[in-house]
Amino acid sequence: MAEVQHWRVTYNDIHNLIRNVTPKIAKDFNPDLMVAIGGGGFFPARVMRTFLREKTENKSLQIQAIGLSLYEPLPGSTQEQIGKEVVRTQWLSPNPGKQLLGKRNLIVDEVDDTRKTLNYALTELQKDVEVELLNYPESEREALRAETKFAIFVVHNKRKPKLAELPEGTSYYAGEDVDDLWLDYPWEAINIEEHDRLATLDKKNAKP
Ligand code: 5GP
């Protein structure tokens, strides 16, 4: 089997990609809440919050965390589930109030590969919205549903056929579109100096 080409990304690369794209997200979507998909979405969400707080009036912008796993086998996952199914490892805590409802919710992850994870997150969060709606009289539900928006931000989008389409009306932002390489993120590195050194060499040799 052909070896997958790797591309190393540094903390500074990620920071700068986020800094570049945030003004557009602030202007076009202006999120009320960030939902970070763990673990890869945590660092990007935290960095983006700094820039969003700078660019918007929303100084108390919160990050909620959800955990989804597709590539990493979890103890107890069957061979069938691994690679085929997205497994929830953490979710929003049940909240009797409006957690997502009526808000502009920005889902954050590090990479959009096959899009399976993002599609799962979005579909499940939309189901949560329907559950939250049940706390309101039917006459108010349509307006509340219409007010509830979702957008997606990923640091990297791989240019490749996706396994799922995002629902119409979902805004989508990527820090950078890249070829179908395997991205090595800095938080996966044991030796960060060596990672950064090799990342500099990668950049000298080619740009995806
Ligand atoms: P998808 O559901 O879009 O196929 O994959 C999303 C998840 O797979 C990401 O959140 C990430 O955990 C993992 N993943 C996909 N491609 C890459 C990659 O190039 N590098 C790393 N480190 N993880 C990846």
mmCIF file of C-alpha atoms and ligand atoms in Angstrom:
data_model
loop_
_atom_site.group_PDB
_atom_site.id
_atom_site.type_symbol
_atom_site.label_atom_id
_atom_site.label_comp_id
_atom_site.label_asym_id
_atom_site.label_seq_id
_atom_site.Cartn_x
_atom_site.Cartn_y
_atom_site.Cartn_z
ATOM 1 C CA MET A 1 0.000 0.000 0.000
ATOM 2 C CA ALA A 2 1.346 3.459 -0.884
ATOM 3 C CA GLU A 3 2.551 5.434 2.103
ATOM 4 C CA VAL A 4 0.350 8.381 3.016
ATOM 5 C CA GLN A 5 2.156 11.679 2.700
ATOM 6 C CA HIS A 6 2.395 13.629 5.940
ATOM 7 C CA TRP A 7 2.294 17.389 6.402
ATOM 8 C CA ARG A 8 3.383 18.879 9.714
ATOM 9 C CA VAL A 9 1.542 21.876 11.048
ATOM 10 C CA THR A 10 2.895 24.128 13.802
ATOM 11 C CA TYR A 11 1.070 25.971 16.586
ATOM 12 C CA ASN A 12 1.971 29.231 14.878
ATOM 13 C CA ASP A 13 0.573 28.035 11.525
ATOM 14 C CA ILE A 14 -2.723 27.241 13.245
ATOM 15 C CA HIS A 15 -2.778 30.484 15.206
ATOM 16 C CA ASN A 16 -2.235 32.521 12.040
ATOM 17 C CA LEU A 17 -4.774 30.627 9.946
ATOM 18 C CA ILE A 18 -7.332 31.287 12.672
ATOM 19 C CA ARG A 19 -6.359 34.941 12.962
ATOM 20 C CA ASN A 20 -6.818 35.372 9.200
ATOM 21 C CA VAL A 21 -10.265 33.784 8.986
ATOM 22 C CA THR A 22 -11.811 35.139 12.189
ATOM 23 C CA PRO A 23 -12.738 38.629 10.911
ATOM 24 C CA LYS A 24 -14.922 37.004 8.235
ATOM 25 C CA ILE A 25 -16.604 34.712 10.765
ATOM 26 C CA ALA A 26 -17.131 37.621 13.145
ATOM 27 C CA LYS A 27 -18.699 39.712 10.388
ATOM 28 C CA ASP A 28 -20.799 37.047 8.651
ATOM 29 C CA PHE A 29 -21.834 34.766 11.508
ATOM 30 C CA ASN A 30 -20.944 36.421 14.808
ATOM 31 C CA PRO A 31 -21.383 33.303 16.983
ATOM 32 C CA ASP A 32 -23.096 33.301 20.370
ATOM 33 C CA LEU A 33 -21.629 29.925 21.308
ATOM 34 C CA MET A 34 -18.724 27.767 20.195
ATOM 35 C CA VAL A 35 -19.035 23.979 20.261
ATOM 36 C CA ALA A 36 -15.569 22.439 20.075
ATOM 37 C CA ILE A 37 -15.212 18.849 18.920
ATOM 38 C CA GLY A 38 -12.556 17.191 21.023
ATOM 39 C CA GLY A 39 -9.749 16.676 21.105
ATOM 40 C CA GLY A 40 -8.599 18.412 17.908
ATOM 41 C CA GLY A 41 -11.121 21.249 18.051
ATOM 42 C CA PHE A 42 -10.214 22.388 21.567
ATOM 43 C CA PHE A 43 -7.058 24.352 20.839
ATOM 44 C CA PRO A 44 -8.440 25.998 17.665
ATOM 45 C CA ALA A 45 -11.643 27.002 19.497
ATOM 46 C CA ARG A 46 -9.692 28.561 22.338
ATOM 47 C CA VAL A 47 -7.470 30.499 19.937
ATOM 48 C CA MET A 48 -10.429 31.638 17.861
ATOM 49 C CA ARG A 49 -12.226 32.871 20.963
ATOM 50 C CA THR A 50 -9.407 35.330 21.582
ATOM 51 C CA PHE A 51 -9.854 36.808 18.106
ATOM 52 C CA LEU A 52 -13.658 36.675 18.217
ATOM 53 C CA ARG A 53 -13.715 38.510 21.528
ATOM 54 C CA GLU A 54 -11.493 41.140 20.014
ATOM 55 C CA LYS A 55 -13.670 41.525 16.896
ATOM 56 C CA THR A 56 -17.163 41.310 18.387
ATOM 57 C CA GLU A 57 -19.218 42.727 21.228
ATOM 58 C CA ASN A 58 -19.521 39.249 22.722
ATOM 59 C CA LYS A 59 -16.859 39.370 25.415
ATOM 60 C CA SER A 60 -18.324 36.415 27.309
ATOM 61 C CA LEU A 61 -18.340 33.990 24.375
ATOM 62 C CA GLN A 62 -18.384 30.464 25.792
ATOM 63 C CA ILE A 63 -16.907 27.233 24.471
ATOM 64 C CA GLN A 64 -18.810 24.000 25.032
ATOM 65 C CA ALA A 65 -17.041 20.704 24.428
ATOM 66 C CA ILE A 66 -18.240 17.563 22.744
ATOM 67 C CA GLY A 67 -16.102 14.466 22.246
ATOM 68 C CA LEU A 68 -16.367 12.361 19.117
ATOM 69 C CA SER A 69 -14.111 9.593 17.981
ATOM 70 C CA LEU A 70 -13.809 8.117 14.527
ATOM 71 C CA TYR A 71 -10.243 7.023 14.036
ATOM 72 C CA GLU A 72 -9.188 6.106 17.551
ATOM 73 C CA PRO A 73 -10.561 2.784 18.725
ATOM 74 C CA LEU A 74 -12.203 3.107 22.120
ATOM 75 C CA PRO A 75 -12.117 0.255 24.610
ATOM 76 C CA GLY A 76 -15.208 -1.802 23.855
ATOM 77 C CA SER A 77 -15.621 -0.604 20.244
ATOM 78 C CA THR A 78 -16.221 -3.476 17.911
ATOM 79 C CA GLN A 79 -14.139 -3.828 14.754
ATOM 80 C CA GLU A 80 -17.281 -2.885 12.843
ATOM 81 C CA GLN A 81 -17.749 0.369 14.721
ATOM 82 C CA ILE A 82 -14.142 1.458 14.360
ATOM 83 C CA GLY A 83 -13.709 3.521 11.250
ATOM 84 C CA LYS A 84 -17.343 3.197 10.311
ATOM 85 C CA GLU A 85 -19.109 4.957 13.093
ATOM 86 C CA VAL A 86 -18.614 8.086 15.013
ATOM 87 C CA VAL A 87 -18.590 7.321 18.716
ATOM 88 C CA ARG A 88 -19.709 9.888 21.286
ATOM 89 C CA THR A 89 -17.260 10.196 24.148
ATOM 90 C CA GLN A 90 -18.638 13.403 25.621
ATOM 91 C CA TRP A 91 -21.706 15.550 24.989
ATOM 92 C CA LEU A 92 -23.392 18.743 26.133
ATOM 93 C CA SER A 93 -24.874 18.299 29.576
ATOM 94 C CA PRO A 94 -28.663 18.150 29.543
ATOM 95 C CA ASN A 95 -29.805 21.679 30.180
ATOM 96 C CA PRO A 96 -33.373 22.683 30.876
ATOM 97 C CA GLY A 97 -32.758 26.142 29.396
ATOM 98 C CA LYS A 98 -31.732 27.292 25.960
ATOM 99 C CA GLN A 99 -28.342 25.809 25.330
ATOM 100 C CA LEU A 100 -28.346 25.924 21.546
ATOM 101 C CA LEU A 101 -31.812 27.243 20.869
ATOM 102 C CA GLY A 102 -32.072 30.724 19.400
ATOM 103 C CA LYS A 103 -28.290 30.969 19.160
ATOM 104 C CA ARG A 104 -25.718 31.178 16.414
ATOM 105 C CA ASN A 105 -23.645 28.093 17.188
ATOM 106 C CA LEU A 106 -20.188 27.680 15.694
ATOM 107 C CA ILE A 107 -18.938 24.077 15.575
ATOM 108 C CA VAL A 108 -15.143 23.901 15.623
ATOM 109 C CA ASP A 109 -12.853 21.058 14.627
ATOM 110 C CA GLU A 110 -9.278 20.856 13.428
ATOM 111 C CA VAL A 111 -9.848 19.042 10.156
ATOM 112 C CA ASP A 112 -12.612 18.132 7.751
ATOM 113 C CA ASP A 113 -11.483 14.880 6.167
ATOM 114 C CA THR A 114 -14.401 12.686 5.058
ATOM 115 C CA ARG A 115 -16.817 15.057 6.851
ATOM 116 C CA LYS A 116 -18.380 12.158 8.738
ATOM 117 C CA THR A 117 -17.581 13.646 12.135
ATOM 118 C CA LEU A 118 -18.870 17.120 11.298
ATOM 119 C CA ASN A 119 -22.008 15.682 9.785
ATOM 120 C CA TYR A 120 -22.624 13.584 12.887
ATOM 121 C CA ALA A 121 -22.038 16.542 15.214
ATOM 122 C CA LEU A 122 -24.334 18.807 13.267
ATOM 123 C CA THR A 123 -27.112 16.237 12.952
ATOM 124 C CA GLU A 124 -27.011 15.395 16.654
ATOM 125 C CA LEU A 125 -26.894 19.042 17.752
ATOM 126 C CA GLN A 126 -29.913 19.724 15.558
ATOM 127 C CA LYS A 127 -31.702 16.874 17.321
ATOM 128 C CA ASP A 128 -30.841 18.550 20.630
ATOM 129 C CA VAL A 129 -32.417 21.748 19.337
ATOM 130 C CA GLU A 130 -35.635 19.830 18.648
ATOM 131 C CA VAL A 131 -35.579 18.509 22.211
ATOM 132 C CA GLU A 132 -35.028 22.010 23.611
ATOM 133 C CA LEU A 133 -37.951 23.241 21.513
ATOM 134 C CA LEU A 134 -40.292 20.912 23.370
ATOM 135 C CA ASN A 135 -39.970 23.233 26.392
ATOM 136 C CA TYR A 136 -41.741 25.964 24.419
ATOM 137 C CA PRO A 137 -45.339 26.307 23.260
ATOM 138 C CA GLU A 138 -45.906 25.152 19.705
ATOM 139 C CA SER A 139 -46.772 28.684 18.641
ATOM 140 C CA GLU A 140 -43.227 29.868 19.490
ATOM 141 C CA ARG A 141 -41.297 26.936 18.078
ATOM 142 C CA GLU A 142 -41.035 27.904 14.440
ATOM 143 C CA ALA A 143 -39.568 31.317 15.216
ATOM 144 C CA LEU A 144 -37.130 29.835 17.720
ATOM 145 C CA ARG A 145 -36.073 27.151 15.264
ATOM 146 C CA ALA A 146 -35.476 29.750 12.559
ATOM 147 C CA GLU A 147 -33.349 31.827 14.933
ATOM 148 C CA THR A 148 -31.107 28.837 15.696
ATOM 149 C CA LYS A 149 -28.162 28.766 13.319
ATOM 150 C CA PHE A 150 -25.179 26.500 12.881
ATOM 151 C CA ALA A 151 -21.883 27.192 11.190
ATOM 152 C CA ILE A 152 -18.709 25.169 10.950
ATOM 153 C CA PHE A 153 -15.112 26.188 11.296
ATOM 154 C CA VAL A 154 -12.216 23.849 10.603
ATOM 155 C CA VAL A 155 -8.572 24.794 10.514
ATOM 156 C CA HIS A 156 -7.975 22.512 7.515
ATOM 157 C CA ASN A 157 -10.330 21.253 4.873
ATOM 158 C CA LYS A 158 -9.034 18.418 2.741
ATOM 159 C CA ARG A 159 -9.858 18.794 -0.921
ATOM 160 C CA LYS A 160 -11.483 15.409 -1.491
ATOM 161 C CA PRO A 161 -14.922 13.904 -2.042
ATOM 162 C CA LYS A 162 -16.895 14.054 1.204
ATOM 163 C CA LEU A 163 -19.055 11.260 2.563
ATOM 164 C CA ALA A 164 -21.753 13.682 3.677
ATOM 165 C CA GLU A 165 -23.278 16.934 2.482
ATOM 166 C CA LEU A 166 -23.872 19.679 4.992
ATOM 167 C CA PRO A 167 -27.483 20.788 5.271
ATOM 168 C CA GLU A 168 -28.329 23.811 3.135
ATOM 169 C CA GLY A 169 -27.827 27.072 4.904
ATOM 170 C CA THR A 170 -24.920 25.839 7.028
ATOM 171 C CA SER A 171 -22.125 28.381 6.792
ATOM 172 C CA TYR A 172 -18.730 26.768 6.385
ATOM 173 C CA TYR A 173 -15.338 28.308 7.060
ATOM 174 C CA ALA A 174 -11.901 26.737 6.697
ATOM 175 C CA GLY A 175 -8.565 28.246 7.645
ATOM 176 C CA GLU A 176 -7.004 26.551 4.647
ATOM 177 C CA ASP A 177 -7.877 24.005 1.958
ATOM 178 C CA VAL A 178 -5.209 21.332 1.625
ATOM 179 C CA ASP A 179 -4.579 18.280 -0.516
ATOM 180 C CA ASP A 180 -5.526 14.863 0.793
ATOM 181 C CA LEU A 181 -2.460 14.443 3.022
ATOM 182 C CA TRP A 182 -2.178 13.254 6.599
ATOM 183 C CA LEU A 183 -1.749 16.332 8.779
ATOM 184 C CA ASP A 184 0.479 15.990 11.838
ATOM 185 C CA TYR A 185 -0.763 18.440 14.466
ATOM 186 C CA PRO A 186 1.588 19.920 17.064
ATOM 187 C CA TRP A 187 -0.454 18.651 20.011
ATOM 188 C CA GLU A 188 0.235 15.094 18.817
ATOM 189 C CA ALA A 189 4.004 15.636 18.866
ATOM 190 C CA ILE A 190 6.128 14.370 21.735
ATOM 191 C CA ASN A 191 9.132 16.477 20.753
ATOM 192 C CA ILE A 192 7.757 19.846 19.661
ATOM 193 C CA GLU A 193 11.140 21.296 18.669
ATOM 194 C CA GLU A 194 11.752 18.364 16.315
ATOM 195 C CA HIS A 195 8.186 18.671 15.001
ATOM 196 C CA ASP A 196 8.727 22.372 14.244
ATOM 197 C CA ARG A 197 12.109 21.689 12.671
ATOM 198 C CA LEU A 198 10.603 19.077 10.336
ATOM 199 C CA ALA A 199 7.628 21.372 9.611
ATOM 200 C CA THR A 200 10.060 24.029 8.399
ATOM 201 C CA LEU A 201 11.688 21.438 6.137
ATOM 202 C CA ASP A 202 8.254 20.339 4.824
ATOM 203 C CA LYS A 203 7.535 23.939 3.891
ATOM 204 C CA LYS A 204 10.874 24.349 2.162
ATOM 205 C CA ASN A 205 10.267 21.233 0.105
ATOM 206 C CA ALA A 206 6.662 21.783 -0.929
ATOM 207 C CA LYS A 207 3.380 23.461 -0.151
ATOM 208 C CA PRO A 208 0.219 21.347 -0.185
HETATM 209 P P1 5GP B 1 -13.735 12.981 9.260
HETATM 210 O O1 5GP B 1 -14.925 12.570 10.046
HETATM 211 O O2 5GP B 1 -13.886 14.328 8.589
HETATM 212 O O3 5GP B 1 -13.323 11.916 8.281
HETATM 213 O O4 5GP B 1 -12.501 13.067 10.232
HETATM 214 C C1 5GP B 1 -12.462 13.934 11.252
HETATM 215 C C2 5GP B 1 -11.535 13.477 12.341
HETATM 216 O O5 5GP B 1 -10.562 12.502 11.907
HETATM 217 C C3 5GP B 1 -10.742 14.638 12.805
HETATM 218 O O6 5GP B 1 -11.390 15.314 13.841
HETATM 219 C C4 5GP B 1 -9.429 13.994 13.235
HETATM 220 O O7 5GP B 1 -9.526 13.544 14.557
HETATM 221 C C5 5GP B 1 -9.266 12.800 12.328
HETATM 222 N N1 5GP B 1 -8.437 13.146 11.169
HETATM 223 C C6 5GP B 1 -8.833 13.176 9.880
HETATM 224 N N2 5GP B 1 -7.836 13.531 9.077
HETATM 225 C C7 5GP B 1 -6.760 13.767 9.863
HETATM 226 C C8 5GP B 1 -5.401 14.184 9.596
HETATM 227 O O8 5GP B 1 -4.976 14.443 8.479
HETATM 228 N N3 5GP B 1 -4.603 14.305 10.670
HETATM 229 C C9 5GP B 1 -5.012 14.045 11.942
HETATM 230 N N4 5GP B 1 -4.125 14.192 12.907
HETATM 231 N N5 5GP B 1 -6.280 13.657 12.233
HETATM 232 C C10 5GP B 1 -7.146 13.508 11.196
#
